[in-house]
mmCIF file of C-alpha atoms in Angstrom:
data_model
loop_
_atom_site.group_PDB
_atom_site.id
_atom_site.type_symbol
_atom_site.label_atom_id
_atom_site.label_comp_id
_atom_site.label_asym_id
_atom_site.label_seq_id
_atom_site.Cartn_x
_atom_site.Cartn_y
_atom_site.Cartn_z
ATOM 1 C CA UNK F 1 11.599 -22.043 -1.222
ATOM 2 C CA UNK F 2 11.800 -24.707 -4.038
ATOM 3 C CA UNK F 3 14.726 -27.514 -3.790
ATOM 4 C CA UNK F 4 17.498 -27.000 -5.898
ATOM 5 C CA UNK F 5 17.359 -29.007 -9.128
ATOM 6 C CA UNK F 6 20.265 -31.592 -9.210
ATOM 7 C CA UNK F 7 20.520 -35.091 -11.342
ATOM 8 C CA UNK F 8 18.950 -38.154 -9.400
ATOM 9 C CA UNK F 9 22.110 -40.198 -10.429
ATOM 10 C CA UNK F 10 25.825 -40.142 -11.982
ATOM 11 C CA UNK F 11 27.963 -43.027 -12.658
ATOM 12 C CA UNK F 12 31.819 -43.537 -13.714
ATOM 13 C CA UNK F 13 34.713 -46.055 -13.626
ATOM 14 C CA UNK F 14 37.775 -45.675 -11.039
ATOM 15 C CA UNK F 15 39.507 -43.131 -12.538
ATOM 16 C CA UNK F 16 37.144 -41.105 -14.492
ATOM 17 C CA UNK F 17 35.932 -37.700 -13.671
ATOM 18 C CA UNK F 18 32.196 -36.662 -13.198
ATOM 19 C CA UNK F 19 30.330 -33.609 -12.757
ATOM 20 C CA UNK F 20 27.042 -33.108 -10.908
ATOM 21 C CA UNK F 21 25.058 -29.475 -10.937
ATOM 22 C CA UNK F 22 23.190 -27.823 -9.064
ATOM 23 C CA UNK F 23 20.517 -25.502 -10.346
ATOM 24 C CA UNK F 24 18.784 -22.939 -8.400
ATOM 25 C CA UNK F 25 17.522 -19.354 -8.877
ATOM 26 C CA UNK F 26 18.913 -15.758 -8.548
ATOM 27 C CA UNK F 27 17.346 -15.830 -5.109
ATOM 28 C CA UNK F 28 20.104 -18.610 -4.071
ATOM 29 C CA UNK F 29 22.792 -19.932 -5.489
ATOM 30 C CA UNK F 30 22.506 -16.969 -8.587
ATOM 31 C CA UNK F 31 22.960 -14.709 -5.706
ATOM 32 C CA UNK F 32 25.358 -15.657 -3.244
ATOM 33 C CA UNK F 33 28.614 -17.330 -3.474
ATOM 34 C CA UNK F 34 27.722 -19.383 -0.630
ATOM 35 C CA UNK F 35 26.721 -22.800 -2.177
ATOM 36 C CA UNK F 36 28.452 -25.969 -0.160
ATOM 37 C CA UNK F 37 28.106 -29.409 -0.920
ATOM 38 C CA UNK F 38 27.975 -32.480 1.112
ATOM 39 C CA UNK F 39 28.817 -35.981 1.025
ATOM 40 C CA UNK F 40 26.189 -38.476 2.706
ATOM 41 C CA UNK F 41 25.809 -42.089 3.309
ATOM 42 C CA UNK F 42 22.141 -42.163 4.751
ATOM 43 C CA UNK F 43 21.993 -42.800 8.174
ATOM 44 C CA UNK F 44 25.682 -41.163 8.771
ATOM 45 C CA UNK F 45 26.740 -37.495 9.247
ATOM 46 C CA UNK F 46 26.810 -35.543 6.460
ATOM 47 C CA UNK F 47 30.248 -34.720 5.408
ATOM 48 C CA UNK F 48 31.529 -30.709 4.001
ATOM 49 C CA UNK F 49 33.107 -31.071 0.699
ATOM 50 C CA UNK F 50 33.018 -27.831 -0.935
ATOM 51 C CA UNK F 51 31.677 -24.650 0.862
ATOM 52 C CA UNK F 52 32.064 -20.832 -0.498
ATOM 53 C CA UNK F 53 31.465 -22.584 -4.269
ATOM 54 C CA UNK F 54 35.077 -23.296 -4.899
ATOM 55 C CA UNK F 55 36.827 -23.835 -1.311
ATOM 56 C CA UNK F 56 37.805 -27.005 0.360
ATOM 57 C CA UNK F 57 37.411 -27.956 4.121
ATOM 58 C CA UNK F 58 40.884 -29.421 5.646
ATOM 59 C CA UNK F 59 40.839 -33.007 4.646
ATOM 60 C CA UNK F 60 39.501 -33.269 1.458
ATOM 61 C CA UNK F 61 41.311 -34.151 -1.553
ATOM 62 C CA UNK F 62 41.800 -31.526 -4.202
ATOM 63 C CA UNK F 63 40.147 -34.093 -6.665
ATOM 64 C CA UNK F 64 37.030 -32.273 -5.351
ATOM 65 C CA UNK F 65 36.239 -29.013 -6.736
ATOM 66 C CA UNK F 66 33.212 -26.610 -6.881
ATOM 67 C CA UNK F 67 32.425 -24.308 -9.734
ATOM 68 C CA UNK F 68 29.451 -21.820 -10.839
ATOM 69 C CA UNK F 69 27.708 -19.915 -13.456
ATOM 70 C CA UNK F 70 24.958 -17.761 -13.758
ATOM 71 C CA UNK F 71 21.866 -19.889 -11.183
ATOM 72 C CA UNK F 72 23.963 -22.921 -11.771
ATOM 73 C CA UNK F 73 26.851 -24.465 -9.447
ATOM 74 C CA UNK F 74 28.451 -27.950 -10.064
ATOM 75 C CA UNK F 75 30.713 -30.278 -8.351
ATOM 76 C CA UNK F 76 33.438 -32.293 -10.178
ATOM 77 C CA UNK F 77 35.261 -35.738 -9.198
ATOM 78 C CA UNK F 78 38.371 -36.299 -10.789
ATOM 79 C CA UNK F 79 39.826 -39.441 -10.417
ATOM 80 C CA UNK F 80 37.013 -41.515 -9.297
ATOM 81 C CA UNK F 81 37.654 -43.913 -6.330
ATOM 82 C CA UNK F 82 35.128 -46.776 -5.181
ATOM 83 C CA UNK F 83 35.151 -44.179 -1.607
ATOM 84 C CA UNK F 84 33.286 -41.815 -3.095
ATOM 85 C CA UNK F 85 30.105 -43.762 -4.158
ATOM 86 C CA UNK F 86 27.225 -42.055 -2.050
ATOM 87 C CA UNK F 87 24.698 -38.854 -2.177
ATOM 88 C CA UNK F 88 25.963 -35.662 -2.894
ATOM 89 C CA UNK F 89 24.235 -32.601 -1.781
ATOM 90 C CA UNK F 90 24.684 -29.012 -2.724
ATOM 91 C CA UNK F 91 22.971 -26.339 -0.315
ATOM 92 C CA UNK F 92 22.969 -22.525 -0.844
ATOM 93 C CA UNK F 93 22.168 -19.557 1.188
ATOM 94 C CA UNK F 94 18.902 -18.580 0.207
ATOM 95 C CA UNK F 95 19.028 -14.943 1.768
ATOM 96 C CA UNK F 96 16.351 -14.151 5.075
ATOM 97 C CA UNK F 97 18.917 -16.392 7.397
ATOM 98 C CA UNK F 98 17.505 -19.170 5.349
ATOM 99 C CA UNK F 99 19.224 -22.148 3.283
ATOM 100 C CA UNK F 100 17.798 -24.602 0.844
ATOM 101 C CA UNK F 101 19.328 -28.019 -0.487
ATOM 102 C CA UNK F 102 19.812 -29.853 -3.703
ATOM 103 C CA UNK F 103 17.544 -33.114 -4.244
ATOM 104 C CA UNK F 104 20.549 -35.113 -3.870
ATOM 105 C CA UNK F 105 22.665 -37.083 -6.720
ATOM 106 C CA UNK F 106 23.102 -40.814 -6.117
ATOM 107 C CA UNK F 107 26.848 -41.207 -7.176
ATOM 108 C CA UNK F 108 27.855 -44.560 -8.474
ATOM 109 C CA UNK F 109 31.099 -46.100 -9.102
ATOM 110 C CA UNK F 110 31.169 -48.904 -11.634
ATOM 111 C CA UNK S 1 37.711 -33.381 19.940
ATOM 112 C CA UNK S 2 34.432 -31.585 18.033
ATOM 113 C CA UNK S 3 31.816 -33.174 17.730
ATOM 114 C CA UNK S 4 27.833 -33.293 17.681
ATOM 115 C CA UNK S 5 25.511 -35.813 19.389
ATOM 116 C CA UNK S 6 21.876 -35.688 18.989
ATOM 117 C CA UNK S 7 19.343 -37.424 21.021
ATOM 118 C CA UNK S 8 15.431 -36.975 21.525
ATOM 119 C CA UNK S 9 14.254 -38.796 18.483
ATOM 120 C CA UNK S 10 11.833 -41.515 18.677
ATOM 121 C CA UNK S 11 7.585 -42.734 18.008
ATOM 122 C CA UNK S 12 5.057 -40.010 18.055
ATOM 123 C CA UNK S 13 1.527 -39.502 17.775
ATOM 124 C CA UNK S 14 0.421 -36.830 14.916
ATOM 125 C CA UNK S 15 -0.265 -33.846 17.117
ATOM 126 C CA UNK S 16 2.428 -34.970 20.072
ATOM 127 C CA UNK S 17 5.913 -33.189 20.818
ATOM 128 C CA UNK S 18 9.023 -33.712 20.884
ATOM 129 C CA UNK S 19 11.740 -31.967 22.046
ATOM 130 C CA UNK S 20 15.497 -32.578 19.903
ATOM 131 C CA UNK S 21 18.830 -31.766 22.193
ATOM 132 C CA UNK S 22 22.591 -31.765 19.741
ATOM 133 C CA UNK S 23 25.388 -31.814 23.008
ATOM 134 C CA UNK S 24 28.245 -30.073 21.649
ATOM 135 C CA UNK S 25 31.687 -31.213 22.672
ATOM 136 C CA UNK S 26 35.338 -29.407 21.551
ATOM 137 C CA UNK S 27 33.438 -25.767 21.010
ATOM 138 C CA UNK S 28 30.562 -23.653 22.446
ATOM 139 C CA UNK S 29 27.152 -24.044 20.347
ATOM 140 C CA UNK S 30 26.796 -19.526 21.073
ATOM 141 C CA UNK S 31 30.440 -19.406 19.203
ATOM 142 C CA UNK S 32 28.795 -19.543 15.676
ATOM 143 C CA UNK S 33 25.278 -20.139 13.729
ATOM 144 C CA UNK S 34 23.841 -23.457 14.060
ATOM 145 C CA UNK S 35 21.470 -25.321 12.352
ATOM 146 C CA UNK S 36 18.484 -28.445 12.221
ATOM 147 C CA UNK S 37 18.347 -30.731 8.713
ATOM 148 C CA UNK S 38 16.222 -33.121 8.530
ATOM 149 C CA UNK S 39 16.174 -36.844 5.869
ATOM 150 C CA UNK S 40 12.487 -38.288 5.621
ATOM 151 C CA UNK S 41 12.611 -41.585 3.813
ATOM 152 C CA UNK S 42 13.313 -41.285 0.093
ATOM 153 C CA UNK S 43 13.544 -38.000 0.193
ATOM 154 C CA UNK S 44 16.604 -35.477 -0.023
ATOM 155 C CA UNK S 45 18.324 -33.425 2.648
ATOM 156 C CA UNK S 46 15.564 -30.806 3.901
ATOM 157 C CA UNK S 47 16.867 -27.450 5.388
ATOM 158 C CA UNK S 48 14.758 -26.725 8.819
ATOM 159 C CA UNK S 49 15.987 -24.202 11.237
ATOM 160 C CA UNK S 50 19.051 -21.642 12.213
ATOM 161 C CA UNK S 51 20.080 -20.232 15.653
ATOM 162 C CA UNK S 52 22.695 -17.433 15.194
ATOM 163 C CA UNK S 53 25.000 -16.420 17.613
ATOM 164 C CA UNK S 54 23.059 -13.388 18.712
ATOM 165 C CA UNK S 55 20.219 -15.262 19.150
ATOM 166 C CA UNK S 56 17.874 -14.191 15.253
ATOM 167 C CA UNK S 57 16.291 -17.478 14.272
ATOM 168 C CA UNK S 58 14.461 -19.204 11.242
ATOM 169 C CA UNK S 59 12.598 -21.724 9.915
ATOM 170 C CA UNK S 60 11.794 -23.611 6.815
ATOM 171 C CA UNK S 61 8.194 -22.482 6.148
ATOM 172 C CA UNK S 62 6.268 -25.752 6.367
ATOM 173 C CA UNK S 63 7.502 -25.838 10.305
ATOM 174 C CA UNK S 64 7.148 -21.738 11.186
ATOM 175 C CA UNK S 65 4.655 -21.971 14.407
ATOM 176 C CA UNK S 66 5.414 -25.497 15.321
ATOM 177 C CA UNK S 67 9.324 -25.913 15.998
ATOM 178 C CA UNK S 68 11.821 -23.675 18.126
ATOM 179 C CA UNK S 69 15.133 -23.566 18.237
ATOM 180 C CA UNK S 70 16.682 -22.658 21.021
ATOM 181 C CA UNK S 71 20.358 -23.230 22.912
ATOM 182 C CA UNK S 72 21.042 -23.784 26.614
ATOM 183 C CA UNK S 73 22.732 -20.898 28.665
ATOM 184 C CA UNK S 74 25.896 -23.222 29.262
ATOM 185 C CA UNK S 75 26.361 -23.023 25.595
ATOM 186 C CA UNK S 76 26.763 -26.707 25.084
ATOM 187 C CA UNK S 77 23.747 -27.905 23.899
ATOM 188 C CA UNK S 78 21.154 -27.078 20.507
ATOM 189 C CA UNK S 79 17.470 -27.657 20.784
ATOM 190 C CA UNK S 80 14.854 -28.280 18.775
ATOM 191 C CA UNK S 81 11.635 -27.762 20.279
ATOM 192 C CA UNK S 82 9.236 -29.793 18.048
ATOM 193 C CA UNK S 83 4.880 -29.466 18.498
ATOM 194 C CA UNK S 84 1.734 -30.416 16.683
ATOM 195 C CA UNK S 85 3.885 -32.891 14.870
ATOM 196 C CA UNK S 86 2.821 -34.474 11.639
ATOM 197 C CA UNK S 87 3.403 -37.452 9.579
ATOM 198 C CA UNK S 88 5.439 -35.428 7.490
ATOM 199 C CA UNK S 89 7.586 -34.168 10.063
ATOM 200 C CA UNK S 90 9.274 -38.186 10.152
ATOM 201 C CA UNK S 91 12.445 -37.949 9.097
ATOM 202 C CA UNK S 92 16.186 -38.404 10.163
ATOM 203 C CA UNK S 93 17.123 -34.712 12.130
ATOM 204 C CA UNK S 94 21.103 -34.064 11.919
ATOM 205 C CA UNK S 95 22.406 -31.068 13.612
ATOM 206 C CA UNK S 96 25.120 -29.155 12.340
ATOM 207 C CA UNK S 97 27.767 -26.498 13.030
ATOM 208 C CA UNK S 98 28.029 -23.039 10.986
ATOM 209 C CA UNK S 99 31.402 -22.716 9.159
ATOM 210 C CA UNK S 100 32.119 -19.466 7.472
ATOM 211 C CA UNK S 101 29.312 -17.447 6.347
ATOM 212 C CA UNK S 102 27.177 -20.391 4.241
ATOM 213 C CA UNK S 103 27.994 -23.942 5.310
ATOM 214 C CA UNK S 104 27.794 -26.392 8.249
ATOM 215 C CA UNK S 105 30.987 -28.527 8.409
ATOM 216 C CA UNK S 106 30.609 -30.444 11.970
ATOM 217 C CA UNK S 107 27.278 -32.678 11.323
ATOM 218 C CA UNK S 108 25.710 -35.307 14.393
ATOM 219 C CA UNK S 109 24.577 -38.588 13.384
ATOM 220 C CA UNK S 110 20.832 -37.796 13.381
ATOM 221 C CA UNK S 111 17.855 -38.744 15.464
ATOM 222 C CA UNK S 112 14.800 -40.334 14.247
ATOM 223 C CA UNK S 113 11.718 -38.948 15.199
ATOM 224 C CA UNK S 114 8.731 -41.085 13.209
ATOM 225 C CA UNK S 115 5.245 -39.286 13.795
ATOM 226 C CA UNK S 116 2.412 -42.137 13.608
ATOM 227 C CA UNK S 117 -0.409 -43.320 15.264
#
Protein backbone atom coordinates (compact mmCIF):
# COMPACT_ATOMS: atom_id res chain seq x y z
CA UNK A 1 0.00 0.00 0.00
CA UNK A 2 0.99 3.65 -0.89
CA UNK A 3 2.29 6.05 2.12
CA UNK A 4 -0.05 8.38 3.31
CA UNK A 5 0.36 11.86 1.83
CA UNK A 6 1.35 14.39 4.62
CA UNK A 7 3.29 17.98 4.25
CA UNK A 8 7.22 17.59 4.35
CA UNK A 9 7.28 20.63 6.80
CA UNK A 10 5.17 23.14 9.14
CA UNK A 11 6.47 25.99 11.02
CA UNK A 12 4.98 28.48 13.82
CA UNK A 13 5.99 30.84 16.67
CA UNK A 14 5.54 29.79 20.54
CA UNK A 15 2.16 30.19 20.87
CA UNK A 16 0.59 29.71 17.58
CA UNK A 17 -1.43 26.80 16.48
CA UNK A 18 -0.66 24.52 13.41
CA UNK A 19 -2.29 21.85 11.62
CA UNK A 20 -0.69 18.97 9.71
CA UNK A 21 -2.95 16.31 7.49
CA UNK A 22 -2.85 13.31 6.63
CA UNK A 23 -4.26 12.05 3.38
CA UNK A 24 -4.93 8.56 2.54
CA UNK A 25 -7.61 6.52 0.71
CA UNK A 26 -11.00 4.84 1.54
CA UNK A 27 -8.94 1.70 1.99
CA UNK A 28 -7.28 3.42 5.25
CA UNK A 29 -7.79 6.19 6.99
CA UNK A 30 -11.39 6.84 4.74
CA UNK A 31 -12.27 3.60 6.27
CA UNK A 32 -11.42 3.12 9.70
CA UNK A 33 -11.37 5.40 12.58
CA UNK A 34 -8.18 4.02 13.58
CA UNK A 35 -5.58 6.67 12.43
CA UNK A 36 -2.81 7.49 15.38
CA UNK A 37 -0.13 9.80 15.19
CA UNK A 38 3.29 9.87 16.56
CA UNK A 39 5.83 12.13 17.73
CA UNK A 40 9.60 11.25 16.73
CA UNK A 41 12.98 12.60 17.23
CA UNK A 42 15.04 10.20 14.87
CA UNK A 43 17.01 7.90 16.59
CA UNK A 44 14.48 7.92 19.79
CA UNK A 45 11.22 5.96 20.40
CA UNK A 46 8.45 7.04 18.75
CA UNK A 47 6.01 8.66 21.01
CA UNK A 48 1.62 8.03 20.80
CA UNK A 49 -0.02 11.30 20.50
CA UNK A 50 -3.34 10.76 19.12
CA UNK A 51 -4.73 7.19 18.45
CA UNK A 52 -8.59 6.30 17.53
CA UNK A 53 -8.44 9.88 15.34
CA UNK A 54 -9.49 12.07 18.18
CA UNK A 55 -8.27 10.28 21.58
CA UNK A 56 -5.34 11.08 23.72
CA UNK A 57 -2.88 8.60 25.45
CA UNK A 58 -2.38 9.51 29.38
CA UNK A 59 0.20 12.19 29.34
CA UNK A 60 -0.35 14.26 26.61
CA UNK A 61 -1.54 17.68 26.73
CA UNK A 62 -4.98 18.44 25.42
CA UNK A 63 -3.21 21.09 23.12
CA UNK A 64 -2.99 17.97 20.89
CA UNK A 65 -5.94 16.97 19.05
CA UNK A 66 -6.83 14.67 16.06
CA UNK A 67 -9.59 15.30 13.61
CA UNK A 68 -10.96 13.71 10.16
CA UNK A 69 -12.92 14.02 7.08
CA UNK A 70 -13.77 12.08 4.28
CA UNK A 71 -9.77 10.15 3.29
CA UNK A 72 -8.31 13.00 5.20
CA UNK A 73 -7.20 13.13 9.06
CA UNK A 74 -5.17 16.06 10.59
CA UNK A 75 -3.42 16.85 13.72
CA UNK A 76 -3.54 20.32 15.38
CA UNK A 77 -0.99 22.11 17.92
CA UNK A 78 -2.36 24.76 19.82
CA UNK A 79 -0.17 26.71 21.70
CA UNK A 80 3.09 25.95 20.19
CA UNK A 81 6.03 25.23 22.59
CA UNK A 82 9.84 24.98 21.45
CA UNK A 83 9.13 20.88 22.93
CA UNK A 84 7.28 20.04 20.25
CA UNK A 85 9.69 20.74 17.29
CA UNK A 86 10.24 17.16 15.68
CA UNK A 87 8.51 14.60 13.02
CA UNK A 88 5.08 13.89 13.26
CA UNK A 89 3.66 10.76 11.93
CA UNK A 90 0.13 9.70 11.31
CA UNK A 91 -0.45 5.80 10.71
CA UNK A 92 -3.83 4.14 9.89
CA UNK A 93 -5.16 0.70 9.83
CA UNK A 94 -5.11 -0.28 6.42
CA UNK A 95 -7.54 -3.38 6.80
CA UNK A 96 -5.83 -7.29 6.12
CA UNK A 97 -4.02 -6.90 9.80
CA UNK A 98 -2.00 -4.37 7.95
CA UNK A 99 -1.03 -0.56 8.78
CA UNK A 100 0.57 2.09 6.68
CA UNK A 101 2.28 5.50 7.78
CA UNK A 102 2.31 9.11 6.81
CA UNK A 103 5.67 10.45 5.08
CA UNK A 104 6.32 12.34 8.10
CA UNK A 105 5.98 16.34 8.72
CA UNK A 106 9.15 18.06 9.93
CA UNK A 107 7.61 20.45 12.62
CA UNK A 108 9.48 23.61 13.29
CA UNK A 109 9.25 26.11 15.94
CA UNK A 110 10.52 29.57 15.10
CA UNK B 1 7.91 -0.34 34.58
CA UNK B 2 6.91 -1.07 30.56
CA UNK B 3 9.12 -0.94 28.42
CA UNK B 4 10.73 -2.30 25.04
CA UNK B 5 14.40 -3.08 24.31
CA UNK B 6 15.54 -4.18 21.01
CA UNK B 7 18.78 -5.71 20.15
CA UNK B 8 20.12 -7.77 17.03
CA UNK B 9 20.85 -4.91 14.74
CA UNK B 10 24.11 -4.47 13.18
CA UNK B 11 26.49 -4.86 9.41
CA UNK B 12 25.22 -7.30 6.91
CA UNK B 13 26.05 -8.65 3.70
CA UNK B 14 23.10 -8.34 0.92
CA UNK B 15 21.78 -11.87 1.03
CA UNK B 16 22.87 -12.51 4.99
CA UNK B 17 20.36 -12.76 8.07
CA UNK B 18 19.62 -11.39 10.81
CA UNK B 19 17.60 -12.22 13.46
CA UNK B 20 15.79 -8.89 15.63
CA UNK B 21 14.76 -9.84 19.51
CA UNK B 22 12.31 -6.60 21.44
CA UNK B 23 12.60 -8.03 25.48
CA UNK B 24 9.51 -6.89 26.96
CA UNK B 25 9.54 -5.79 30.56
CA UNK B 26 6.18 -4.58 32.82
CA UNK B 27 3.68 -6.83 30.41
CA UNK B 28 3.61 -10.12 28.41
CA UNK B 29 4.40 -9.56 24.50
CA UNK B 30 1.08 -12.68 23.92
CA UNK B 31 -1.18 -10.00 26.03
CA UNK B 32 -1.86 -7.85 22.86
CA UNK B 33 -0.80 -7.34 18.97
CA UNK B 34 2.64 -6.33 18.39
CA UNK B 35 4.41 -4.90 15.78
CA UNK B 36 8.10 -4.20 13.63
CA UNK B 37 8.63 -0.36 12.05
CA UNK B 38 11.35 0.29 10.50
CA UNK B 39 13.38 4.30 9.63
CA UNK B 40 15.90 3.91 6.59
CA UNK B 41 17.85 7.11 6.24
CA UNK B 42 15.83 10.02 4.89
CA UNK B 43 13.06 8.26 4.66
CA UNK B 44 9.70 8.18 6.78
CA UNK B 45 8.41 5.68 9.31
CA UNK B 46 7.81 2.31 7.24
CA UNK B 47 5.13 -0.16 8.62
CA UNK B 48 6.73 -3.92 8.49
CA UNK B 49 5.14 -6.67 10.40
CA UNK B 50 2.24 -7.66 13.13
CA UNK B 51 2.06 -10.66 15.56
CA UNK B 52 -1.45 -10.86 17.14
CA UNK B 53 -2.20 -12.40 20.19
CA UNK B 54 -3.52 -15.58 18.67
CA UNK B 55 -0.70 -15.94 16.76
CA UNK B 56 -2.26 -14.42 12.62
CA UNK B 57 0.68 -12.49 11.25
CA UNK B 58 1.59 -9.93 8.40
CA UNK B 59 3.86 -8.24 6.50
CA UNK B 60 4.48 -5.17 4.50
CA UNK B 61 4.66 -6.59 0.95
CA UNK B 62 8.20 -5.70 -0.10
CA UNK B 63 9.39 -8.19 2.98
CA UNK B 64 6.49 -11.20 2.54
CA UNK B 65 8.94 -14.42 2.11
CA UNK B 66 11.94 -12.93 3.73
CA UNK B 67 11.06 -11.79 7.44
CA UNK B 68 9.10 -13.70 10.33
CA UNK B 69 7.78 -12.63 13.17
CA UNK B 70 7.56 -14.66 15.78
CA UNK B 71 7.38 -14.43 19.94
CA UNK B 72 9.08 -16.69 22.50
CA UNK B 73 6.86 -19.18 24.56
CA UNK B 74 7.81 -17.22 27.88
CA UNK B 75 5.98 -14.38 26.37
CA UNK B 76 8.68 -11.86 26.98
CA UNK B 77 10.35 -11.42 23.99
CA UNK B 78 9.29 -10.24 19.94
CA UNK B 79 11.30 -11.49 17.04
CA UNK B 80 12.01 -10.59 13.89
CA UNK B 81 13.43 -13.19 11.86
CA UNK B 82 15.14 -11.28 8.98
CA UNK B 83 16.73 -13.39 5.47
CA UNK B 84 17.99 -12.66 2.01
CA UNK B 85 18.48 -9.16 3.26
CA UNK B 86 18.90 -6.25 0.93
CA UNK B 87 20.31 -2.86 0.80
CA UNK B 88 17.00 -1.63 1.16
CA UNK B 89 16.17 -3.47 4.12
CA UNK B 90 18.89 -0.75 6.17
CA UNK B 91 17.04 1.08 8.28
CA UNK B 92 16.41 1.89 12.06
CA UNK B 93 13.78 -1.25 13.33
CA UNK B 94 11.63 0.02 16.50
CA UNK B 95 9.33 -2.40 18.04
CA UNK B 96 6.18 -1.48 19.42
CA UNK B 97 3.24 -2.47 21.63
CA UNK B 98 -0.56 -2.69 20.31
CA UNK B 99 -2.87 -0.25 22.18
CA UNK B 100 -6.52 -0.46 21.46
CA UNK B 101 -7.57 -1.73 18.22
CA UNK B 102 -5.16 0.68 15.75
CA UNK B 103 -2.10 2.08 17.50
CA UNK B 104 1.20 1.11 19.19
CA UNK B 105 1.81 3.31 22.28
CA UNK B 106 4.98 1.51 24.06
CA UNK B 107 7.86 1.98 21.23
CA UNK B 108 11.89 0.50 21.85
CA UNK B 109 14.63 2.62 20.84
CA UNK B 110 15.42 0.83 17.56
CA UNK B 111 18.20 -1.33 16.24
CA UNK B 112 20.20 -0.67 13.26
CA UNK B 113 20.62 -3.27 10.93
CA UNK B 114 22.74 -1.70 7.69
CA UNK B 115 22.83 -4.39 4.78
CA UNK B 116 26.21 -3.75 2.70
CA UNK B 117 28.94 -5.40 1.32
Amino acid sequence: QSALTQPASVSGSPGQSITISCTGTSSDVGGYNYVSWYQHHPGKAPKLMIYDVTKWPSGVPDRFSGSKSGNTASLTISGLQAEDEADYYCCSYAGSYSWVFGGGTKLTVL
Amino acid sequence: EVQLVESGGGLIQPGGSLRLSCAASGFIVSSTYMTWVRHAPGEGLEWVSVLYRGGNSQYTESVKGRFTISRDNSKTTLYLQMNSLRAEDTAVYYCGRGYGSGSFDIWGQGTMVTVSS
